[in-house]
Short mmCIF file of C-alpha atoms in Angstrom, two decimals:
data_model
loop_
_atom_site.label_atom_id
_atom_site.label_comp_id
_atom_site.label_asym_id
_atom_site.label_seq_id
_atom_site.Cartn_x
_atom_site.Cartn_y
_atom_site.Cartn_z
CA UNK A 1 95.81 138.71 122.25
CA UNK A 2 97.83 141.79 121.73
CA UNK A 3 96.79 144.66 120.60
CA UNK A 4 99.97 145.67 119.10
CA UNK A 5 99.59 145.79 115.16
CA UNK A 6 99.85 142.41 113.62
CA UNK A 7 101.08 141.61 109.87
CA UNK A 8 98.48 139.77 107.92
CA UNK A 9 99.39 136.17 107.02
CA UNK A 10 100.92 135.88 103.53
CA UNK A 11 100.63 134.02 100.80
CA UNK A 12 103.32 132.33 98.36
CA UNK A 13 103.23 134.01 94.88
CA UNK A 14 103.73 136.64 92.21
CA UNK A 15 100.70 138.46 94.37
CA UNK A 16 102.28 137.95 97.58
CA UNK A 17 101.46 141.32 99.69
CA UNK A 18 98.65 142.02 98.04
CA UNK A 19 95.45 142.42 100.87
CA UNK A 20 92.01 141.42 99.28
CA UNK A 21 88.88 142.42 100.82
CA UNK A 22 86.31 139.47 99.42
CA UNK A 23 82.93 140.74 99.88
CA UNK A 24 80.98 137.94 97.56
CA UNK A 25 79.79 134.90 98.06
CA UNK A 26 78.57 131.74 95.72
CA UNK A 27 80.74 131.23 92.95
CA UNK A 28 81.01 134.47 90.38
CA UNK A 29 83.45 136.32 93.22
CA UNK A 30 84.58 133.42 95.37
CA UNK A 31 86.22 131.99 92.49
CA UNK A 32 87.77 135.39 91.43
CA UNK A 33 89.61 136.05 94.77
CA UNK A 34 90.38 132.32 94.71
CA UNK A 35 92.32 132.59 92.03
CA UNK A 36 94.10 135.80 93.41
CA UNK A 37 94.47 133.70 96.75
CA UNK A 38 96.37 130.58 94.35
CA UNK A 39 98.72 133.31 93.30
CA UNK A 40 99.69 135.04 96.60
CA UNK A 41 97.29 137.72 97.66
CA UNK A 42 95.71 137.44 101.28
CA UNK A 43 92.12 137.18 100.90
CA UNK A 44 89.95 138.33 104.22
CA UNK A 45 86.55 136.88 103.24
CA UNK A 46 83.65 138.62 104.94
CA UNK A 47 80.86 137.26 105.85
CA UNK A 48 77.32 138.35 107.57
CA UNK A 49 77.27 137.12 110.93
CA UNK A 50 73.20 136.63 110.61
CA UNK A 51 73.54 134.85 106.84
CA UNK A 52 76.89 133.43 106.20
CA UNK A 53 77.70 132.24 102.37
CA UNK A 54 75.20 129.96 101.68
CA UNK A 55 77.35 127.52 99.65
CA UNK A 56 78.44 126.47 103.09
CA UNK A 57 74.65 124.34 102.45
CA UNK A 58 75.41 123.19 99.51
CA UNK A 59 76.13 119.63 98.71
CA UNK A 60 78.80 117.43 98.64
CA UNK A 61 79.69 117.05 102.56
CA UNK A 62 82.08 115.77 104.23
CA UNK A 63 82.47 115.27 107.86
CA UNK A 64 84.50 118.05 109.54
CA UNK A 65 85.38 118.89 113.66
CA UNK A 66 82.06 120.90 114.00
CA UNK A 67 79.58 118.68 112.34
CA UNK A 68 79.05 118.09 108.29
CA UNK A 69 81.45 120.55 105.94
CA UNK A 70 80.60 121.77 102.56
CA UNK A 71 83.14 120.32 99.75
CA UNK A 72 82.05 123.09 97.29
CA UNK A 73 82.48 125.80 99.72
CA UNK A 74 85.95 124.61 100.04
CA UNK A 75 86.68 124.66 96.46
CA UNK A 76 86.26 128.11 96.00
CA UNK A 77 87.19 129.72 99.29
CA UNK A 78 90.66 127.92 100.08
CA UNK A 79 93.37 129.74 101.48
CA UNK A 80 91.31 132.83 102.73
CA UNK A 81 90.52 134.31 106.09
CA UNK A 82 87.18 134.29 107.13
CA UNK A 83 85.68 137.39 108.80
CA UNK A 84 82.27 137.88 109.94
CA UNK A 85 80.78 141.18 109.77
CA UNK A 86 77.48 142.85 110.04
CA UNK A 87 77.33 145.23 106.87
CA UNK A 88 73.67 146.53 107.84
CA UNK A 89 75.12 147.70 111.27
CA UNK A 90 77.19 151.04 111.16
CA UNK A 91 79.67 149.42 113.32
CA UNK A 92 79.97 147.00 110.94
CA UNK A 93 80.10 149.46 108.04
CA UNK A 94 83.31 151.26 110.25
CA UNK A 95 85.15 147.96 110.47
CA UNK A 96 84.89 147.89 106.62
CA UNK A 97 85.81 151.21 105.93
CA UNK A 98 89.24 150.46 108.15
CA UNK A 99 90.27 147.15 106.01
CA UNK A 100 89.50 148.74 102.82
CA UNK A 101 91.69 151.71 104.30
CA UNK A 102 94.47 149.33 104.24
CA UNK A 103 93.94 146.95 101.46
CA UNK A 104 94.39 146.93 97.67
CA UNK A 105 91.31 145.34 96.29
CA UNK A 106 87.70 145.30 97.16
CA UNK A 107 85.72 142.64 95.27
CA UNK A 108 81.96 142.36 95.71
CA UNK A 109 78.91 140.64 94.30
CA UNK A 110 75.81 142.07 95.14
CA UNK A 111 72.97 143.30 93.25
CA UNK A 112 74.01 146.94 91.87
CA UNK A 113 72.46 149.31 94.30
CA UNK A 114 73.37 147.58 97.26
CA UNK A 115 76.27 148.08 98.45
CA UNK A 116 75.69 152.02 97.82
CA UNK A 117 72.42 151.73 100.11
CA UNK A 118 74.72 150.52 102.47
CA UNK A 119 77.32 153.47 101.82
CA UNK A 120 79.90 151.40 100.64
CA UNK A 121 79.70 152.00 97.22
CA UNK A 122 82.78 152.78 95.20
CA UNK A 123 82.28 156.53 95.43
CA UNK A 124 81.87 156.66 99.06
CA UNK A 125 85.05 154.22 99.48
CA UNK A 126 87.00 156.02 97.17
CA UNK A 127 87.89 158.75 99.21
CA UNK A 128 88.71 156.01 102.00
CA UNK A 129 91.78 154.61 100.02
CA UNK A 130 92.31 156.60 96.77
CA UNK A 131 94.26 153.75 95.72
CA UNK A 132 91.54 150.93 96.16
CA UNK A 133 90.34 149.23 93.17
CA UNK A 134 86.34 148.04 93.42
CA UNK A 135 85.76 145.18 91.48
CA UNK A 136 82.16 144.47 91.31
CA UNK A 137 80.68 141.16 89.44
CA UNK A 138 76.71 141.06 88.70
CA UNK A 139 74.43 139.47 86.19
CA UNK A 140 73.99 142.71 84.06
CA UNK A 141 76.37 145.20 85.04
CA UNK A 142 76.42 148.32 86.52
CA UNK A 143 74.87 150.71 84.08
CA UNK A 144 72.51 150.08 81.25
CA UNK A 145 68.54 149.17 81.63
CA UNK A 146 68.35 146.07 83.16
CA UNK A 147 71.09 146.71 85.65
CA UNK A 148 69.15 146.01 88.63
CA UNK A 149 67.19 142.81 87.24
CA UNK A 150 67.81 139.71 89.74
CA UNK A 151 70.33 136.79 88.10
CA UNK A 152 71.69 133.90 88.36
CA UNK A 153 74.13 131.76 85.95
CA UNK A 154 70.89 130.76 84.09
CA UNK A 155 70.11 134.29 83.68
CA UNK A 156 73.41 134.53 81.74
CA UNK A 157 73.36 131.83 79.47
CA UNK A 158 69.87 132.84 78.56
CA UNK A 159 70.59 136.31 77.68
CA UNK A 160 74.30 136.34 76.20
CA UNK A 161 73.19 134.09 73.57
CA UNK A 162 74.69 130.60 75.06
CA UNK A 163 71.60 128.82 75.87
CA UNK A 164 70.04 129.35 72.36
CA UNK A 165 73.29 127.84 70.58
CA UNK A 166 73.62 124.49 72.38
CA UNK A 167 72.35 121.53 73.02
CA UNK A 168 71.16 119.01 69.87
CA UNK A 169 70.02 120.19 66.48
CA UNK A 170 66.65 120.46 65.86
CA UNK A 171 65.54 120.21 69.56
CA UNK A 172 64.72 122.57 72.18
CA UNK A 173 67.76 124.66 73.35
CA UNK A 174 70.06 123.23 76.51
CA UNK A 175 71.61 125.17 78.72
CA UNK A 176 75.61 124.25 79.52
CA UNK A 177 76.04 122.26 81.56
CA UNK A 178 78.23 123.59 84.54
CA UNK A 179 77.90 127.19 85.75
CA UNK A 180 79.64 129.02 82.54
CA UNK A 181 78.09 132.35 83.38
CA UNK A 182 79.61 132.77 86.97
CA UNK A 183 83.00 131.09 86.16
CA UNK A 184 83.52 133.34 83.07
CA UNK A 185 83.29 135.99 85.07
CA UNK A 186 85.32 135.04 87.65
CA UNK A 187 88.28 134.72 85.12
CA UNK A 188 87.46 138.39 83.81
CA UNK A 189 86.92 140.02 87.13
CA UNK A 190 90.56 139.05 88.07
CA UNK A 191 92.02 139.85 84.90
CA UNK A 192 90.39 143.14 85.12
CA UNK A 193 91.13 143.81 88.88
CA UNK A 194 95.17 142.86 88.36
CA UNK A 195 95.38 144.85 85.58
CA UNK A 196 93.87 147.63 87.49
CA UNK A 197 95.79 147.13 90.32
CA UNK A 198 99.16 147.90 88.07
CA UNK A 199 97.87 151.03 87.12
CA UNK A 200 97.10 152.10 90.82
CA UNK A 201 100.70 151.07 91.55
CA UNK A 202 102.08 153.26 89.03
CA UNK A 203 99.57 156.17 89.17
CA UNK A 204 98.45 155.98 92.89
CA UNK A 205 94.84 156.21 91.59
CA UNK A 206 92.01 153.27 92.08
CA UNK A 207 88.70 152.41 90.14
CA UNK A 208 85.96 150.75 89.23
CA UNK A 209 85.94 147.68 87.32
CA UNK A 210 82.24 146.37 86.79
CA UNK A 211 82.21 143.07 85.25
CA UNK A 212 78.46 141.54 83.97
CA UNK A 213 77.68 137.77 83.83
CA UNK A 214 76.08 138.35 80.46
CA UNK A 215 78.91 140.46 79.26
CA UNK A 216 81.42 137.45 80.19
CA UNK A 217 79.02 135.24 78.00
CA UNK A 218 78.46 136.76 74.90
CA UNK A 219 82.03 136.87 74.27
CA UNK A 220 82.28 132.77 74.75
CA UNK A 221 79.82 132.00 71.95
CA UNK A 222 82.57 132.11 69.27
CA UNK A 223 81.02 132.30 65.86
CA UNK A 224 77.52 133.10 66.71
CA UNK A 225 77.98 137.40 66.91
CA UNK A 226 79.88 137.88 63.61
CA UNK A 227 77.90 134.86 61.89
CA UNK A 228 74.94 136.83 62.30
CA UNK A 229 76.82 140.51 61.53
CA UNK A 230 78.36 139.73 58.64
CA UNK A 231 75.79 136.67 56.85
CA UNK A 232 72.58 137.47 59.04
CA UNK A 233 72.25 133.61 60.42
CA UNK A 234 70.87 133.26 63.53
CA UNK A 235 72.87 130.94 65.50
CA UNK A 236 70.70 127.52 66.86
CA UNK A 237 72.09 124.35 68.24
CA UNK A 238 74.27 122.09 66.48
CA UNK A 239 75.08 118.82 68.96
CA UNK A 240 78.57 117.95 68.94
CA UNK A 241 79.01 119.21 65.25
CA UNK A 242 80.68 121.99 64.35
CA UNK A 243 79.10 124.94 62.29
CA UNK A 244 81.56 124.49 59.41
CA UNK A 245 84.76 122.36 60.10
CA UNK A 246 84.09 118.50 60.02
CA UNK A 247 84.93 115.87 60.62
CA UNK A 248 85.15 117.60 63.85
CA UNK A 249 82.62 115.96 67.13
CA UNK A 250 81.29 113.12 68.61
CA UNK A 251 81.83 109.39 67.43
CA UNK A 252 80.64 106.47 68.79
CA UNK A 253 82.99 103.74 69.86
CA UNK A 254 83.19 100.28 71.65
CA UNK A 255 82.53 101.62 74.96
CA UNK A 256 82.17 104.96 74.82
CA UNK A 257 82.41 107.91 72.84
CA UNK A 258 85.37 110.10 71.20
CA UNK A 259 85.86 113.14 69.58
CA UNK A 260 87.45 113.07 66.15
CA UNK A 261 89.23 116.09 65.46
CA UNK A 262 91.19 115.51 62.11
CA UNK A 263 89.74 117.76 59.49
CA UNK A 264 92.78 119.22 58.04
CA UNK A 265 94.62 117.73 55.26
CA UNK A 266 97.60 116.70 57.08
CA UNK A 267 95.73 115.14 59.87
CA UNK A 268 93.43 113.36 57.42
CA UNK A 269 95.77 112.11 55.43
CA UNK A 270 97.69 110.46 58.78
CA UNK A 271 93.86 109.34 59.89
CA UNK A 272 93.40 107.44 57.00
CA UNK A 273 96.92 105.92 57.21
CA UNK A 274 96.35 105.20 60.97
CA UNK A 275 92.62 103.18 60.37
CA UNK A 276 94.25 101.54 57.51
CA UNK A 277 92.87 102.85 54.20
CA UNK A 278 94.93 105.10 52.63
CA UNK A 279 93.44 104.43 49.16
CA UNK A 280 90.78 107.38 50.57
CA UNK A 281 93.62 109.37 49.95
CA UNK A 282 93.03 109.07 45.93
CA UNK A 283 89.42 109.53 46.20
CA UNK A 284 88.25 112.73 43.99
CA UNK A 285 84.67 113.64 46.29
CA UNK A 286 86.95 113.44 49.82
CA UNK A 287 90.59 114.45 48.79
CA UNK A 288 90.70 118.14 50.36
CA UNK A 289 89.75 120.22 53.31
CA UNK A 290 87.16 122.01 51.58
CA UNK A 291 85.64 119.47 50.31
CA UNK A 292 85.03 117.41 53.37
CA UNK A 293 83.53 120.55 54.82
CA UNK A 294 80.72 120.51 52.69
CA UNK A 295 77.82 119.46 54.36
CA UNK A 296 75.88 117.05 52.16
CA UNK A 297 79.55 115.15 50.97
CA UNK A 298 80.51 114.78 54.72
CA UNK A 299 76.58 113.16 55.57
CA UNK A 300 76.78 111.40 52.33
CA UNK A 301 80.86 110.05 52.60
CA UNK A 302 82.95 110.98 55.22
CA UNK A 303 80.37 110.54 58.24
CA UNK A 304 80.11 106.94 57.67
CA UNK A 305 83.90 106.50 57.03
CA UNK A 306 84.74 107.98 60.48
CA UNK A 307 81.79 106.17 62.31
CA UNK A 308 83.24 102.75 61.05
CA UNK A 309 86.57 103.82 62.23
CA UNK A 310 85.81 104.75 65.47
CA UNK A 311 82.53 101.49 65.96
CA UNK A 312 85.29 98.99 65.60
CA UNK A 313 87.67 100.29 68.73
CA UNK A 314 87.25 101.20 72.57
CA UNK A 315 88.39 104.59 73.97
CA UNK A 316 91.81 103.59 74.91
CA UNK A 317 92.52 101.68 71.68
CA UNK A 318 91.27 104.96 69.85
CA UNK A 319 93.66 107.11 72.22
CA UNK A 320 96.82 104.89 72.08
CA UNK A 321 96.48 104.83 67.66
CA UNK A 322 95.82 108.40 67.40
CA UNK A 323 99.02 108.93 69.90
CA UNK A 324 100.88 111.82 69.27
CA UNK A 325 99.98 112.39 65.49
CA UNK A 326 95.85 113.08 65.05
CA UNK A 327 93.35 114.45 67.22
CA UNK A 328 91.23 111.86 68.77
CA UNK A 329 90.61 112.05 72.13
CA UNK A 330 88.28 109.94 74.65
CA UNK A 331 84.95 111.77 75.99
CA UNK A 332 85.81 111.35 79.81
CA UNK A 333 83.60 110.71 82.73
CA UNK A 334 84.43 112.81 85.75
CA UNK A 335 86.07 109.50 86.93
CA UNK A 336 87.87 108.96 84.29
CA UNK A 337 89.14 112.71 84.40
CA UNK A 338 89.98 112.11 88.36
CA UNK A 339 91.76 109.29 87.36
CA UNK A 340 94.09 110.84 84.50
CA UNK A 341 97.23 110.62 85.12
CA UNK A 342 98.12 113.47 82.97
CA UNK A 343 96.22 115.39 84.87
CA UNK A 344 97.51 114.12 88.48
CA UNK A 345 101.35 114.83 86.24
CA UNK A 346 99.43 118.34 85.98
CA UNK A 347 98.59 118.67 89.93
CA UNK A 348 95.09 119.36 88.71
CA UNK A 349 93.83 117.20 91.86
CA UNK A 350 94.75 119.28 95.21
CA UNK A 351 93.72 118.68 98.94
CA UNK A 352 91.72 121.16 100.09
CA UNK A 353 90.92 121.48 104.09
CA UNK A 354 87.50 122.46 105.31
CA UNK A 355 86.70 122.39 109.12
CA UNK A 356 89.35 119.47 109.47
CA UNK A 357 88.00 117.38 106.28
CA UNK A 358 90.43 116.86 103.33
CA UNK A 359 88.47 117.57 100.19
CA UNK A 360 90.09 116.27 97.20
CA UNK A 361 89.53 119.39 94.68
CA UNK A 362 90.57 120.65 91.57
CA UNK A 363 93.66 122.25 91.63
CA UNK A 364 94.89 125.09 89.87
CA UNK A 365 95.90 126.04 86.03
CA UNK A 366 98.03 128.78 86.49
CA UNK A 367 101.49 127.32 85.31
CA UNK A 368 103.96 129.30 86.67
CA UNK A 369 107.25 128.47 86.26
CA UNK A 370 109.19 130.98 88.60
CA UNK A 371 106.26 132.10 91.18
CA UNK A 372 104.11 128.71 90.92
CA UNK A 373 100.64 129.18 92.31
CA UNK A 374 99.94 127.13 95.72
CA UNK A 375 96.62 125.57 95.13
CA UNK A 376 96.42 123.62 98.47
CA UNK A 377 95.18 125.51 101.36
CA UNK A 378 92.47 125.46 104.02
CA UNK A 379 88.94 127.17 103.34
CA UNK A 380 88.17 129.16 106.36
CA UNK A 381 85.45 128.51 109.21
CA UNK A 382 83.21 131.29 109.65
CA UNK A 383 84.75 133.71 111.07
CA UNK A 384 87.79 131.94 111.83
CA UNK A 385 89.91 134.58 111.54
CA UNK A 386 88.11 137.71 113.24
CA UNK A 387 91.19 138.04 116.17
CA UNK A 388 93.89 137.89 113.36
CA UNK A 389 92.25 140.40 110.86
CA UNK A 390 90.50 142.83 113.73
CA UNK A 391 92.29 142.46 116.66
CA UNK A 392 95.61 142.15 115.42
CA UNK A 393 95.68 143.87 112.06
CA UNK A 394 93.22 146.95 112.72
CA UNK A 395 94.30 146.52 116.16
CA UNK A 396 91.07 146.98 117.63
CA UNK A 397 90.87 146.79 121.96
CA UNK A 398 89.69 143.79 123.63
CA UNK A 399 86.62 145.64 125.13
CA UNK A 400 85.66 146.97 121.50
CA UNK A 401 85.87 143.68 120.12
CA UNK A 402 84.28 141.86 122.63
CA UNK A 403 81.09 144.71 123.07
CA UNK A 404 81.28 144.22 118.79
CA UNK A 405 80.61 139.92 119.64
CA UNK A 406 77.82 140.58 121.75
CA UNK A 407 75.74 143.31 119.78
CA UNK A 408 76.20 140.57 116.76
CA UNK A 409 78.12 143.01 114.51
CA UNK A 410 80.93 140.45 114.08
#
């Protein structure tokens, strides 16, 4: 290959021309840069040669050219170029400092302390590319006592609060049941880093954005903070009810379940026209908002009226009388939600390549309507792209690159 300098392949998108460096691996970080990579930017995804991203092991596969192929590692890691480099080698370390020389956005997920032992830090890269914004993701952030304290999503849920408010009352607390703590941090990290990256554009100066796991949770347990602030209760799980608004969860049906959603007076007053008794309407313990709210009236009266409504139909007979006019909606299974075809209307089911598979995976929701994101894509082999990014875009020589292969630093 050439060595003369080589533009980076670009994306399609409002972020088109933007170069992220992708230093994470997992999910809280993959999915960040993901989402960058939907919307444009050029991801270079680095990997260490010795220990790649281990979600390349994790389960479902699928057949590719090289042997089995990770479906989840292709779900968050489409449309990025995969570099291998040895961070623990100061070659390695070099190769870094050139990308980040010439890119916009560093995002990283280690344990804080690491990438500074390594001299990669945010103050050491700074000086690198003034411009650079570091976004770093961890369980508990980058300052404060338990900064350095090993987590996980689990870790998260447990200490923002989530874990203690879910799951079904009077029982033992349940953790959520999908990985809440990375993916909320995901969607802050690249809120965070865009928004940082206008101000670099319009000031010429970079920074730090530190983004915690247990941060990112705390804010998604709604009532729970200022419950406790303002009355003193301590939050504890509830099922499928709702602390105060009702009738407003889980009903049983034919086949299935449903949530019921129409509380308000409007909604209630179409609910009981809909199920055919609107002589509830006139009924002095259940004729208002506030007083179906009430805890011991809704056991006592409106429970029972909603469970009846809901006993006597299936899913799609509750779904196709609610129509456009109450909430009540069906509690999917995953293959029902595959299946919807609102949702296949939405493109919310993309094909995603991995090692020459086709992974059916969730597409994006980012609805743009002038600069759409591009959810489709390839995720990349390991190093897949080391020629492209080193060769041709830091233009280093053959014999560099080649003594760099066999000393393992790439």
């Amino acid at each position: 290959m050439s060595t003369e300098t080589m533009a980076l392949p670009l994306g399609e998108g409002p972020l088109r021309g933007l170069v992220v460096i992708d230093v994470t691996r997992v999910v809280a970080g993959p999915y960040c840069t993901m989402m960058l990579a939907d919307l444009g930017a050029t991801v270079i995804k680095v990997e260490n040669p010795a220990e790649p991203d281990y979600v390349r092991t994790f389960p479902p596969f699928v057949q590719g050219d090289s042997g089995k192929a990770s479906a989840f590692f292709a779900q968050y890691n489409r449309h990025k170029l995969g570099v291998s480099l040895d961070l623990k080698s100061e070659q390695g370390r070099a190769l870094l400092r050139e990308l980040v020389a010439k890119a916009d956005l560093l995002v990283e997920n280690f344990r804080p302390g690491t990438m500074e032992r390594m001299g990669l830090g945010y103050e050491a890269l700074k000086p690198v590319n003034p411009r650079l914004v570091y976004v770093s993701i961890s369980g508990f952030g980058q300052t404060g006592p338990n900064s350095r304290r090993p987590a996980y999503d689990n870790s998260a849920q447990a200490t923002g609060g989530l874990w203690s408010i879910n799951g079904e009352k009077g029982k033992a607390p349940l953790r959520v049941g999908t990985i809440i703590g990375d993916l909320s941090a995901s969607f802050y990290a690249a809120i965070a880093a865009l928004s940082a990256v206008i101000h670099a554009r319009s000031t010429g100066e970079g920074q730090w954005v530190d983004v915690a796991q247990q941060d990112a949770v705390v804010t998604l347990t709604e009532h729970a903070v200022v419950n406790y602030t303002v009355d003193g209760v301590v939050g504890e799980p509830l099922g499928n009810d709702h602390p105060f608004v009702r009738p407003y969860g889980q009903y049983a049906c034919k086949d299935g379940f449903v949530f019921f959603g129409a509380y308000t007076d409007k909604f209630w007053r179409e609910a009981c026209r809909i199920f055919g008794e609107p002589a509830l309407l006139e009924d002095p313990e259940i004729d208002s908002m506030e007083k179906r709210f009430d805890a011991h009236t809704y056991a006592r009266r409106v429970q029972p009226i909603v469970q009846g409504w809901c006993a006597r139909h299936t899913k799609a007979e509750l779904e196709a009388m609610a129509g456009d006019t109450i909430p009540v909606t069906p509690i999917k299974t995953i293959a029902e939600v595959v299946a919807d075809p609102h949702l296949k209307a939405r493109e919310m089911f993309v094909p995603t390549q991995v090692d020459g598979a086709q992974v059916q995976a969730f597409g994006s929701p980012m609805k743009l309507s002038a600069t759409p994101a591009r959810a489709v894509g390839s995720a990349p082999g390991f190093g897949e792209h080391n020629e492209v990014v080193l060769k041709g875009w830091l233009q280093v020589a053959e014999a560099d690159y080649d003594r760099y292969v066999a000393e393992g630093v790439i």
